[in-house]
mmCIF file of C-alpha atoms and ligand atoms in Angstrom:
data_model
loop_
_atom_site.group_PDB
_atom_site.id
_atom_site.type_symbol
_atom_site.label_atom_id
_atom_site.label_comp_id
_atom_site.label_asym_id
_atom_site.label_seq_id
_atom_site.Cartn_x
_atom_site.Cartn_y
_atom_site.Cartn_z
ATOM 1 C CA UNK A 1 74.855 150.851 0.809
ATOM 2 C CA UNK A 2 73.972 147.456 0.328
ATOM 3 C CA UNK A 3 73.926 146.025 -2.866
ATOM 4 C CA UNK A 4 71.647 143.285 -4.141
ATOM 5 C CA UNK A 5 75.108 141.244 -5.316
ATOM 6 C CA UNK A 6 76.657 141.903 -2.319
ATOM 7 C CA UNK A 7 73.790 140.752 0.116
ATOM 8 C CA UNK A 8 73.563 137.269 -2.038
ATOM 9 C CA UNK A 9 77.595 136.683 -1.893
ATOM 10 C CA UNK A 10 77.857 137.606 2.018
ATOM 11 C CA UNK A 11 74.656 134.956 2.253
ATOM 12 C CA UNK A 12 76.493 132.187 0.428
ATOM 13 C CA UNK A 13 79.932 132.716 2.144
ATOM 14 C CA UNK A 14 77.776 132.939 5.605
ATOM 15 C CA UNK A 15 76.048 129.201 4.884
ATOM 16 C CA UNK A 16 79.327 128.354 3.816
ATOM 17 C CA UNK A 17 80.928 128.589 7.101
ATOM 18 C CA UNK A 18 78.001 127.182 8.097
ATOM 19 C CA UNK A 19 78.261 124.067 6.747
ATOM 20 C CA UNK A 20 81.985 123.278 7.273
ATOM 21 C CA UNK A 21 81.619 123.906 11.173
ATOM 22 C CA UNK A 22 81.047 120.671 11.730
ATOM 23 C CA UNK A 23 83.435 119.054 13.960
ATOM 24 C CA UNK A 24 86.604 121.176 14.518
ATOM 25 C CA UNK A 25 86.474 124.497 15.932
ATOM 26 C CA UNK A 26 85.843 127.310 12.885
ATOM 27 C CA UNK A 27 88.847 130.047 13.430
ATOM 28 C CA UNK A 28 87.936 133.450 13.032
ATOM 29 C CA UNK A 29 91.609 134.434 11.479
ATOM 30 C CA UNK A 30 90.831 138.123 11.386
ATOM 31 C CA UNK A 31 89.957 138.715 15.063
ATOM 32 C CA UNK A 32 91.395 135.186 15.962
ATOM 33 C CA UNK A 33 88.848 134.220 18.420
ATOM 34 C CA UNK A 34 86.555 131.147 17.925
ATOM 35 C CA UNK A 35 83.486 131.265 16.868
ATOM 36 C CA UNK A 36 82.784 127.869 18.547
ATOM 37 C CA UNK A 37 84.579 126.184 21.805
ATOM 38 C CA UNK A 38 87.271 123.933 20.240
ATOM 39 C CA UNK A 39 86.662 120.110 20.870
ATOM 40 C CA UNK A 40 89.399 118.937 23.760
ATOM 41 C CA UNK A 41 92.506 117.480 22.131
ATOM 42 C CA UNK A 42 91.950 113.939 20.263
ATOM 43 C CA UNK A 43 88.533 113.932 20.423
ATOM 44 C CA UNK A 44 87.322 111.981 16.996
ATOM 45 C CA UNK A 45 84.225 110.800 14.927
ATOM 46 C CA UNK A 46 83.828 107.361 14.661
ATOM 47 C CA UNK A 47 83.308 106.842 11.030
ATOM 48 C CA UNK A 48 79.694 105.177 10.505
ATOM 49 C CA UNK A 49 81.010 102.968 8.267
ATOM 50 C CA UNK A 50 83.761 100.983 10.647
ATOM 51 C CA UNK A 51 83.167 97.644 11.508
ATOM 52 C CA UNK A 52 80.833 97.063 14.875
ATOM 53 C CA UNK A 53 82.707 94.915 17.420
ATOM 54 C CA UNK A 54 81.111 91.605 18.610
ATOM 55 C CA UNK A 55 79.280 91.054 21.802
ATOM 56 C CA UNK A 56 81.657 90.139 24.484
ATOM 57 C CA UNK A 57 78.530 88.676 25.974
ATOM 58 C CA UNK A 58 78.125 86.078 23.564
ATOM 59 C CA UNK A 59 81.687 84.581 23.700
ATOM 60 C CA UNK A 60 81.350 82.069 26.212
ATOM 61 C CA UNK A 61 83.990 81.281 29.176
ATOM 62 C CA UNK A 62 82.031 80.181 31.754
ATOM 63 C CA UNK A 63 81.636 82.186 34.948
ATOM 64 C CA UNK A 64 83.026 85.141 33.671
ATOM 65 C CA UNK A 65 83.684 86.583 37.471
ATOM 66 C CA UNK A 66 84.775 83.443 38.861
ATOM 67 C CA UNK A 67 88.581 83.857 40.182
ATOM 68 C CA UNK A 68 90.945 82.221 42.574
ATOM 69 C CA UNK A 69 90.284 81.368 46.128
ATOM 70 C CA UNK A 70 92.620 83.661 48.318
ATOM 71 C CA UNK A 71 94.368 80.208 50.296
ATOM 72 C CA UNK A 72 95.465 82.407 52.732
ATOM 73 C CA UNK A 73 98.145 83.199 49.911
ATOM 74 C CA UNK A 74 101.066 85.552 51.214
ATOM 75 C CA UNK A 75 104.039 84.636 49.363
ATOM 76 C CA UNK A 76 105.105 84.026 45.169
ATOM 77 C CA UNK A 77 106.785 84.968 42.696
ATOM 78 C CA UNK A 78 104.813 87.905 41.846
ATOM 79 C CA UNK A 79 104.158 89.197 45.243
ATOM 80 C CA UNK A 80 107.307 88.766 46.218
ATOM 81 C CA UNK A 81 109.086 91.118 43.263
ATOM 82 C CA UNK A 82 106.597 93.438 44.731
ATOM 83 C CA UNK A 83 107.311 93.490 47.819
ATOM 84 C CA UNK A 84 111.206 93.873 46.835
ATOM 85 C CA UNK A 85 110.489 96.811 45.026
ATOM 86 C CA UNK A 86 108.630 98.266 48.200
ATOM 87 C CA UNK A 87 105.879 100.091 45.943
ATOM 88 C CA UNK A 88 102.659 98.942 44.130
ATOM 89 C CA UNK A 89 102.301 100.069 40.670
ATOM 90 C CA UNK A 90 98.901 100.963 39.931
ATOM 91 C CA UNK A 91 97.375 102.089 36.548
ATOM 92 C CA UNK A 92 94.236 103.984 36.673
ATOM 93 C CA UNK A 93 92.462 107.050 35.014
ATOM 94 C CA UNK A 94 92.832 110.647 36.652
ATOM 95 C CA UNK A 95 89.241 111.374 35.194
ATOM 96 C CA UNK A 96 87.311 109.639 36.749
ATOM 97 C CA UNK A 97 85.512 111.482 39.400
ATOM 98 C CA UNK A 98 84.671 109.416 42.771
ATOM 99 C CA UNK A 99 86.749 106.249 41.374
ATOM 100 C CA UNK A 100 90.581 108.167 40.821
ATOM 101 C CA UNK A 101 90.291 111.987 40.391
ATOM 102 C CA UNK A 102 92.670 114.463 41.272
ATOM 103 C CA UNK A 103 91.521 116.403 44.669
ATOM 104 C CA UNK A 104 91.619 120.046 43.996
ATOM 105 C CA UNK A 105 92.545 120.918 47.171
ATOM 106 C CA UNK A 106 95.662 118.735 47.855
ATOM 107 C CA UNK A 107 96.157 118.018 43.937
ATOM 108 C CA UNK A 108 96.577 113.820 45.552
ATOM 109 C CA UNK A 109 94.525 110.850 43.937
ATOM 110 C CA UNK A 110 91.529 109.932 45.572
ATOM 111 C CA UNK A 111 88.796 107.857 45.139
ATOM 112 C CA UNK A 112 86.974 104.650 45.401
ATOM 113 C CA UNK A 113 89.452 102.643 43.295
ATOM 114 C CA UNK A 114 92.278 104.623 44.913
ATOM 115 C CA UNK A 115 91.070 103.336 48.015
ATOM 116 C CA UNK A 116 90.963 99.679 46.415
ATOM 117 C CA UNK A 117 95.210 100.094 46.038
ATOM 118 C CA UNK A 118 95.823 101.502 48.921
ATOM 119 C CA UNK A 119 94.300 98.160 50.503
ATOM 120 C CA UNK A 120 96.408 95.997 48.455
ATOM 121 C CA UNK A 121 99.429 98.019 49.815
ATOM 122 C CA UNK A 122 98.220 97.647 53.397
ATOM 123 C CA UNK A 123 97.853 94.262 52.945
ATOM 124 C CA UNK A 124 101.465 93.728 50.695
ATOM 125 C CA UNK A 125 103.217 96.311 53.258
ATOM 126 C CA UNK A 126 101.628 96.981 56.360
ATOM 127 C CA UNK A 127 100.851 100.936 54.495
ATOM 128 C CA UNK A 128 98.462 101.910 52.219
ATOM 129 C CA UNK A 129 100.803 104.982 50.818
ATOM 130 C CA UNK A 130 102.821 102.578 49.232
ATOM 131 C CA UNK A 131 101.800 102.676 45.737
ATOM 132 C CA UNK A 132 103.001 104.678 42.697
ATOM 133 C CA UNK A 133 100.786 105.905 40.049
ATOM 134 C CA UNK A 134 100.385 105.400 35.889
ATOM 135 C CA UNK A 135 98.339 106.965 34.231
ATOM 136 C CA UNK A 136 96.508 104.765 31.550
ATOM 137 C CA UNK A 137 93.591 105.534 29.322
ATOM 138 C CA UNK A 138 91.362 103.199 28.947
ATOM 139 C CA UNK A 139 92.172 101.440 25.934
ATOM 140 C CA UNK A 140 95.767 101.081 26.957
ATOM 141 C CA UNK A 141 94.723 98.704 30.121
ATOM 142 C CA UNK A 142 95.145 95.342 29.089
ATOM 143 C CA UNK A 143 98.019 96.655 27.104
ATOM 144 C CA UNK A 144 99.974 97.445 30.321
ATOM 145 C CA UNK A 145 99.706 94.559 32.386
ATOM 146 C CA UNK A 146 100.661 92.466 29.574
ATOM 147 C CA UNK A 147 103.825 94.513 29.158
ATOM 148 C CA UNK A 148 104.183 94.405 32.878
ATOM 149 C CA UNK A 149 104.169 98.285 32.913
ATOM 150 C CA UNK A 150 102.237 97.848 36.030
ATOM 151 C CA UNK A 151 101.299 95.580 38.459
ATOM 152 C CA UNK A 152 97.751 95.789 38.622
ATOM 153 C CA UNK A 153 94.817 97.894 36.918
ATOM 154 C CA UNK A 154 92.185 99.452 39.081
ATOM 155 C CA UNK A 155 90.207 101.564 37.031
ATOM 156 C CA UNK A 156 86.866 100.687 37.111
ATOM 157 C CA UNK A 157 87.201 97.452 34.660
ATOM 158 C CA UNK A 158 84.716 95.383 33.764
ATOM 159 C CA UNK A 159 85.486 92.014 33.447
ATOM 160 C CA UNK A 160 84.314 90.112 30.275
ATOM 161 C CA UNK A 161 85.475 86.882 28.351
ATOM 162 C CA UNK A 162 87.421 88.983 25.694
ATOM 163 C CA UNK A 163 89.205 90.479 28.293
ATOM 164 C CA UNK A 164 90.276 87.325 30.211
ATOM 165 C CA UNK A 165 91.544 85.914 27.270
ATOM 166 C CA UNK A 166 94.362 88.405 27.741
ATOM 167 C CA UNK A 167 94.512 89.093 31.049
ATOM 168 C CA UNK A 168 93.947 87.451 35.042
ATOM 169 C CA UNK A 169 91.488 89.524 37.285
ATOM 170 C CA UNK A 170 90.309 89.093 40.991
ATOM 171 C CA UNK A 171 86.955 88.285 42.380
ATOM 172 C CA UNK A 172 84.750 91.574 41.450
ATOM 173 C CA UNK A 173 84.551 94.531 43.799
ATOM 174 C CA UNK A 174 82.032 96.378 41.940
ATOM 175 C CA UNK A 175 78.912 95.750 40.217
ATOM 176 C CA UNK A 176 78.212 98.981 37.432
ATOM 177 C CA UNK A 177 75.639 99.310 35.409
ATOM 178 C CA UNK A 178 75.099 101.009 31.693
ATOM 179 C CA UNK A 179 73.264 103.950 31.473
ATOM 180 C CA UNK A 180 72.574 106.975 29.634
ATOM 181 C CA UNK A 181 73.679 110.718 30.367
ATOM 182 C CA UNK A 182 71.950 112.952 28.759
ATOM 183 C CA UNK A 183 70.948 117.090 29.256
ATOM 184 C CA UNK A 184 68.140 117.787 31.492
ATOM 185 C CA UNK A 185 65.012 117.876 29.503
ATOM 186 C CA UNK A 186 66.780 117.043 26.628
ATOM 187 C CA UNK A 187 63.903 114.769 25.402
ATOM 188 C CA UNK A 188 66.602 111.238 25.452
ATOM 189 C CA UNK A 189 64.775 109.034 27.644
ATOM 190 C CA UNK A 190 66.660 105.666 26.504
ATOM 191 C CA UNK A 191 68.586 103.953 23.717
ATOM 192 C CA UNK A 192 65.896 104.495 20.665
ATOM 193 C CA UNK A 193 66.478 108.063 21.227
ATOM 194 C CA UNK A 194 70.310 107.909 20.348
ATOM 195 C CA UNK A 195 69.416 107.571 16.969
ATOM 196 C CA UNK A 196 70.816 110.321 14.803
ATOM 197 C CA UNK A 197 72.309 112.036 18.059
ATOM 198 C CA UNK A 198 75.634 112.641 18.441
ATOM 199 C CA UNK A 199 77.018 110.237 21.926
ATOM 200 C CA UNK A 200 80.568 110.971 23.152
ATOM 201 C CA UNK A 201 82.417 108.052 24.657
ATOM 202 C CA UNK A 202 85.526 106.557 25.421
ATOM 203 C CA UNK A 203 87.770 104.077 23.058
ATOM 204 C CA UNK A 204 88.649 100.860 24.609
ATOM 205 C CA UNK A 205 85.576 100.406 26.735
ATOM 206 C CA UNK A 206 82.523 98.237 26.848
ATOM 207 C CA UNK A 207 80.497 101.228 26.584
ATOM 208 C CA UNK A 208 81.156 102.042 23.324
ATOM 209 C CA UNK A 209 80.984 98.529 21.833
ATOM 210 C CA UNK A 210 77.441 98.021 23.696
ATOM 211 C CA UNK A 211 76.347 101.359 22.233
ATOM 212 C CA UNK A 212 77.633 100.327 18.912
ATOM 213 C CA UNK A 213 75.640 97.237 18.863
ATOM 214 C CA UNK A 214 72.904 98.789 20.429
ATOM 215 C CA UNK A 215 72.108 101.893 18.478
ATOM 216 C CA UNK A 216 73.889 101.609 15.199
ATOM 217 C CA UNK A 217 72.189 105.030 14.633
ATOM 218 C CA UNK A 218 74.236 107.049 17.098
ATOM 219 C CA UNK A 219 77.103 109.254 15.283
ATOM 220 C CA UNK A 220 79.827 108.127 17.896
ATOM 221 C CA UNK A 221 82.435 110.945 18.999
ATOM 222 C CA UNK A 222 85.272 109.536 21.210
ATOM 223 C CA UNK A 223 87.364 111.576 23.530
ATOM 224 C CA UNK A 224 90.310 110.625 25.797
ATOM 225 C CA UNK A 225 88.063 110.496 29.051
ATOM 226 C CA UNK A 226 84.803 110.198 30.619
ATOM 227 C CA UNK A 227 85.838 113.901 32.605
ATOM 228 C CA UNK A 228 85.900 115.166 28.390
ATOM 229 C CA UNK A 229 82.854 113.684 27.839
ATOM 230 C CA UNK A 230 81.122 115.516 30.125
ATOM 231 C CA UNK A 231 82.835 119.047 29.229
ATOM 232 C CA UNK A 232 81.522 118.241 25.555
ATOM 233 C CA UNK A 233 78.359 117.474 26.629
ATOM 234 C CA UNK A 234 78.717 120.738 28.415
ATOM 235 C CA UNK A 235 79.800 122.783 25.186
ATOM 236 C CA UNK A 236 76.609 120.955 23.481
ATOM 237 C CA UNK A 237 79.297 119.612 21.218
ATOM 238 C CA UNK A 238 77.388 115.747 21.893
ATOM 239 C CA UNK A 239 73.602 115.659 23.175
ATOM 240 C CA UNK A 240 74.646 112.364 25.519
ATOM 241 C CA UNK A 241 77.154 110.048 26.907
ATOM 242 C CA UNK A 242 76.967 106.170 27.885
ATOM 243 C CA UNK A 243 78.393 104.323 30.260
ATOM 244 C CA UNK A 244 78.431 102.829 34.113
ATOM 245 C CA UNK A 245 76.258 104.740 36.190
ATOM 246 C CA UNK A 246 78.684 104.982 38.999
ATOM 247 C CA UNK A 247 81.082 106.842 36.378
ATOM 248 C CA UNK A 248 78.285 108.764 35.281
ATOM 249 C CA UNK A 249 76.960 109.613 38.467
ATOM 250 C CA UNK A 250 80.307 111.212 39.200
ATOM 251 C CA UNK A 251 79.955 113.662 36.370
ATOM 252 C CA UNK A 252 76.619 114.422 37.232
ATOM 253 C CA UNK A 253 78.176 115.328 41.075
ATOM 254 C CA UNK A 254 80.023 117.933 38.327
ATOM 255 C CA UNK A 255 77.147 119.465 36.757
ATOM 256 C CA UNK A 256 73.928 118.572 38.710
ATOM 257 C CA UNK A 257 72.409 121.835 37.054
ATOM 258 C CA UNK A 258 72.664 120.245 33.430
ATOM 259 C CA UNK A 259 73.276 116.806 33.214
ATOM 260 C CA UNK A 260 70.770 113.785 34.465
ATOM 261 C CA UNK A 261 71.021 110.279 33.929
ATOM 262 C CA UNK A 262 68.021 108.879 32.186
ATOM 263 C CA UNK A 263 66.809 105.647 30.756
ATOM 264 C CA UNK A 264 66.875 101.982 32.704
ATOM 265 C CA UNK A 265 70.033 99.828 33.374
ATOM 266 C CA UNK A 266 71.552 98.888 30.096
ATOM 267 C CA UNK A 267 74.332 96.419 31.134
ATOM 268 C CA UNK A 268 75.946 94.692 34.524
ATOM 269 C CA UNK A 269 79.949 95.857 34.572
ATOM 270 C CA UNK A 270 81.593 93.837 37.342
ATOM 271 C CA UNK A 271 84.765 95.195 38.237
ATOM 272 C CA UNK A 272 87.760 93.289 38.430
ATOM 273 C CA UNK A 273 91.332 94.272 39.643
ATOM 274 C CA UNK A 274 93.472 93.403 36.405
ATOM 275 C CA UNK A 275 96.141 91.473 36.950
ATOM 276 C CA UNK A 276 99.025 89.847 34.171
ATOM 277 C CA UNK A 277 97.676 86.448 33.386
ATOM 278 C CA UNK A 278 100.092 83.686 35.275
ATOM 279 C CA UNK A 279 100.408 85.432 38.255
ATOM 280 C CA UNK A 280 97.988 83.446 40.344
ATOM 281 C CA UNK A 281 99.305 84.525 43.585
ATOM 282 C CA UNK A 282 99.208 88.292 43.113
ATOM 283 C CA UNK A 283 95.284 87.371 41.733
ATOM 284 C CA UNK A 284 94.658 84.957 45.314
ATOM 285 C CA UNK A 285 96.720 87.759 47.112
ATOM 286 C CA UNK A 286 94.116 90.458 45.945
ATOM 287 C CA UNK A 287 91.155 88.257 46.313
ATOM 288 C CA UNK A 288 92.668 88.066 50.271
ATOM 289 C CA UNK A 289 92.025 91.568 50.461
ATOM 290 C CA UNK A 290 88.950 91.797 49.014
ATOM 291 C CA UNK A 291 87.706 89.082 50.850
ATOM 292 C CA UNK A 292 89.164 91.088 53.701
ATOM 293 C CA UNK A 293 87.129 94.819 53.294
ATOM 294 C CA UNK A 294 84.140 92.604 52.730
ATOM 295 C CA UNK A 295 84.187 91.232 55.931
ATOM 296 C CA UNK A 296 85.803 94.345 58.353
ATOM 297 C CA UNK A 297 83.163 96.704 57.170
ATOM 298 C CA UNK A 298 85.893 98.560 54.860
ATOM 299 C CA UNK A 299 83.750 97.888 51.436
ATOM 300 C CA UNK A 300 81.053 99.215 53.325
ATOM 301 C CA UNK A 301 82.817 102.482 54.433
ATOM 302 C CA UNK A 302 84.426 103.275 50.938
ATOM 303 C CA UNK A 303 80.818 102.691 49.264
ATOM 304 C CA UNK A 304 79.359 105.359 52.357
ATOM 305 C CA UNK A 305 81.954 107.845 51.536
ATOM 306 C CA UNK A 306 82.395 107.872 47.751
ATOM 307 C CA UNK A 307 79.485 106.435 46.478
ATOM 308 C CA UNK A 308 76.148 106.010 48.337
ATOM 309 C CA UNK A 309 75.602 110.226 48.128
ATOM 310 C CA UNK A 310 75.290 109.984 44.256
ATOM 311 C CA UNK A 311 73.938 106.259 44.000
ATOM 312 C CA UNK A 312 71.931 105.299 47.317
ATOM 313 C CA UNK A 313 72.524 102.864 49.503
ATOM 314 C CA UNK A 314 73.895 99.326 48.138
ATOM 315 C CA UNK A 315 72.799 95.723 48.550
ATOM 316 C CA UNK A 316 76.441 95.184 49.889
ATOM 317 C CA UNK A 317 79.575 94.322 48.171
ATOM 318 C CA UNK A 318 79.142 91.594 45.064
ATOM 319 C CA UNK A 319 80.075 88.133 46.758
ATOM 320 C CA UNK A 320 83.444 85.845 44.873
ATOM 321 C CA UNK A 321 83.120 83.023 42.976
ATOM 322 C CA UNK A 322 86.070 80.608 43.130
ATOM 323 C CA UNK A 323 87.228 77.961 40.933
ATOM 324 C CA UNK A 324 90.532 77.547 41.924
HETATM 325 N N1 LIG B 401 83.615 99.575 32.879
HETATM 326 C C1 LIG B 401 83.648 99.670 31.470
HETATM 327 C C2 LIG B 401 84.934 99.115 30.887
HETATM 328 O O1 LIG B 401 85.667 98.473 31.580
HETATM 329 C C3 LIG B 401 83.414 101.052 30.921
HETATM 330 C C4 LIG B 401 83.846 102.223 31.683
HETATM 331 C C5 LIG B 401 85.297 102.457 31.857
HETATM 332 O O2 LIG B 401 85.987 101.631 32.409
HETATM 333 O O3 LIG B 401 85.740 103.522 31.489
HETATM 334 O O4 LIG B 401 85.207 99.280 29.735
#
């Protein structure tokens, strides 16, 4: 039976629990199952009280996409230690579905900005097979080319002032957009509604310091990947995610059943190809190719296959700027 005593302690130790299931997983340690899907490794809680990063937008350096003209350069220093080695090393993210995402069939990278290196390497070797992968996360790009861990970044990177200040990037190949990913019916219809809601997103990314900025009432949760993101979303451990729509549209090609994208454009993300500041002729090499798939119809096909079925036809690839 019962008791009166007993009912009122089982109560307090039940709201208990309650209360401290918060952000890790609670442990039942007598059956040792989970009461609640864990959170995928390093996933955090931005504190509410750390210090919002300024706009890249406001720091001024000109024409932010402007880059150097191709020259019909072949040769130098850079290219030419590349070519030597016989391989291009690439860094890019494995979660990013439609830009560099493991097939599951063949387990090989694929992807739109796959497709980007392997027409580098065509150009640099006459065979698009010739690169080798790293795996970066986002935060650690800049990081890597500096260190000359790789020799360029392709992995969907937006180019901005801050970023030139530490590193060289080609003529953009892709113009993104912020957005909002939210459940269906979820009632988030834009940025007001982020207040109070919990938004996963990724360190090291514009995303997260536009969100930041934007909606200082959003309790931030950042995880390793977008391809996490959308799992927490899925384990209603976050109510929405923000960043570029292509990225986002690639998670919804994931779950079409329970995620949506919602609210206008946010941002424009023009992606560069990082490359180590100094290297001008690896950066007029890659704007050769680029300027290349614009004009052979090869932008066109890689858009077709990877990314008109989730985002509609395009207005064509973004056209170069050069000051150089
Ligand atoms: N394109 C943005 C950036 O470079 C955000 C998305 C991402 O790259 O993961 O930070």
């Amino acid at each position: 039976m019962i008791t009166r005593r007993t009912f009122v302690l089982t109560a307090a130790a039940l709201l208990t629990a309650a209360c401290a299931s918060t952000t890790t997983a609670p442990r039942d340690e007598s059956t040792g199952s989970y009461t609640q899907p864990p959170l995928p490794a390093n996933a955090t809680l931005v504190p509410t009280n750390s210090p919002i990063p300024p706009a890249a937008a406001e720091q001024d350096c000109g024409d932010v996409t402007a880059s150097l003209s191709p020259n019909g350069t072949t040769q130098g220093q850079a290219i030419n230690a590349i070519r030597a080695r016989g391989r291009l090393l690439v860094g890019l993210d494995p979660g990013s579905n439609l830009f560099s995402f493991r097939d599951p069939i063949s387990g090989t990278l694929q992807g739109f900005d796959v497709d980007i290196a392997g027409e580098i390497a065509r150009d640099l070797f006459g065979d698009p097979q010739r690169v080798e992968y790293r795996i970066l996360g986002q935060a650690e790009r800049e990081r890597a080319l500096q260190q000359h861990a790789v020799d360029v970044v392709i992995e969907t990177m937006t180019i901005n002032c801050e970023r030139k200040r530490q590193v060289a990037f080609s003529a953009p190949y892709f113009m993104a957009h912020q957005r909002i990913l939210a459940a269906k019916n979820s009632g988030i219809n834009g940025l007001a509604d982020l207040a109070g809601k919990r938004v996963c997103m990724v360190q090291g990314t514009t995303s997260l310091d536009f969100i930041r900025r934007a909606q200082p009432k959003a309790e931030i949760l950042t995880a390793p990947t977008w391809a996490d993101c959308l799992v927490i979303l899925q384990q209603r451990q976050a109510e929405a995610a923000s960043t570029d729509n292509a990225i986002l549209a690639g998670l919804v090609a994931q779950d079409p059943y329970y995620t949506e994208l919602v609210g206008p454009d946010l941002t424009d993300e023009p992606y560069g190809v990082g490359i180590p500041q100094g290297e001008d002729d690896m950066v007029r090499f890659v704007n050769g190719t680029l300027a290349r798939i614009r004009a052979d119809g090869t932008w066109n096909r890689l858009y077709t296959h990877w990314l008109q079925p989730v985002l509609g036809p395009s207005s064509g690839p973004p056209q170069p700027e050069y000051d150089g």
